[in-house]
Amino acid sequence: MIVIMKPKSPMEEIINLKQKIEGENNISVNVIQGKEYCLLGLIGDATEVDADKIRANEFVENVKKVQQPYKLSNRLFHPDNTVVKIKNESIGGDELAVIAGPCSVESEEQIVSIAKDVKKSGAKFLRGGAFKPRTSPYSFQGLRDKGLELLKIAKEETGLPIVTEIMSIDMIDKFVEDVDVIQVGARNMQNFELLKQLGKIKKPILLKRGISATIEELLMSAEYIMAGGNENVILCERGIRTFETYTRNTLDLSAIPAIKKLSHLPVIVDPSHAAGIWWMVEPLAKAAVAVGADGLMIEVHNDPANAKCDGQQSIKPKVFQELMEDINRMISVKMNREYEVINV
Ligand code: PEP
Ligand code: MN
């Protein structure tokens, strides 16, 4: 971190600020006196230094961060990729992890039938919302507890680990018992109290990017979970809101290599919520694999036209099967990417 003092700041004030920063943090401060400006260079781990507090000093012109504000999710301090283990599967390792299933659990028949189909095509995890965050309170809100029970039945039938979304802190105990990967949806990415509580458990957390969240904000949310002691975090790019209205969101493919460079955490892509249109899922899923995603999350429904939620973006099992065949061919020529630490 570099503090730029206002021109002609009294040396006494500069020294006072240097001593204050050193006194409040485990850091040493170098004073660099130029012709016009005086700079303070903070040496050491400045992640916990409050830049705004320094900015509030009347002799400070600006404060520039040269280090990312996240530590635990930063590749700088953890050069190797994190591989999150879930039962006999993993996300972030050499294999592409595919999570597939309906937007929401609707009935036993529906979830079991889709689970069997996606497993046959090579999915390693079953998704399905039991508690649904809907824009309208009048839309289907999910089968709730019953939905969790049905996911468990589908898991018993297929052996596929379950990925499903949590909505609030009071659901944590139930989810720890029944769910293999706890999904934090886009709308809850900055529900910091929820993130803190999820940091206290060891279950893998799938953290989806908020609709207007920057990559840094996503990583800071991961940091909340990790700071509590839970390092099993998987990030998910699911499209961000832009001025474009043709698609539901805009898939930010550049976020994948960017996050892989900045962080050691696995990153998957959800092309279904990004596009909001079923026929775009296939090309976007392939693009995600090409740019180095560690996995995919895809909405698959056996009867999209009558789905209770997100039918327009759900692909049928047959289309999913063809997509998986294509992706397997792509993976056989997969480019091996090494992500070096960024020097700051
Ligand atoms: C979902 O995965 O069903 C979902 C609601 O996703 P998002 O939080 O990305 O909108
Ligand atoms: Mn959905």
Short mmCIF file of N, CA and C and ligand atoms in Angstrom, two decimals, residues 103 273 299 310 313, ligand 2:
data_model
loop_
_atom_site.label_atom_id
_atom_site.label_comp_id
_atom_site.label_asym_id
_atom_site.label_seq_id
_atom_site.Cartn_x
_atom_site.Cartn_y
_atom_site.Cartn_z
N CYS A 103 -33.80 -26.85 -12.41
CA CYS A 103 -33.72 -25.63 -11.60
C CYS A 103 -34.28 -25.96 -10.22
N HIS A 273 -28.01 -20.02 -16.35
CA HIS A 273 -28.48 -18.73 -15.82
C HIS A 273 -27.83 -17.56 -16.54
N GLU A 299 -28.61 -26.66 -16.16
CA GLU A 299 -29.99 -27.02 -15.85
C GLU A 299 -30.54 -27.97 -16.91
N ASP A 310 -37.59 -21.81 -14.66
CA ASP A 310 -36.47 -21.77 -15.61
C ASP A 310 -36.53 -22.82 -16.74
N GLN A 313 -34.57 -22.07 -20.07
CA GLN A 313 -33.11 -22.20 -20.17
C GLN A 313 -32.64 -23.63 -19.88
MN MN B 2 -32.68 -21.76 -12.26
#
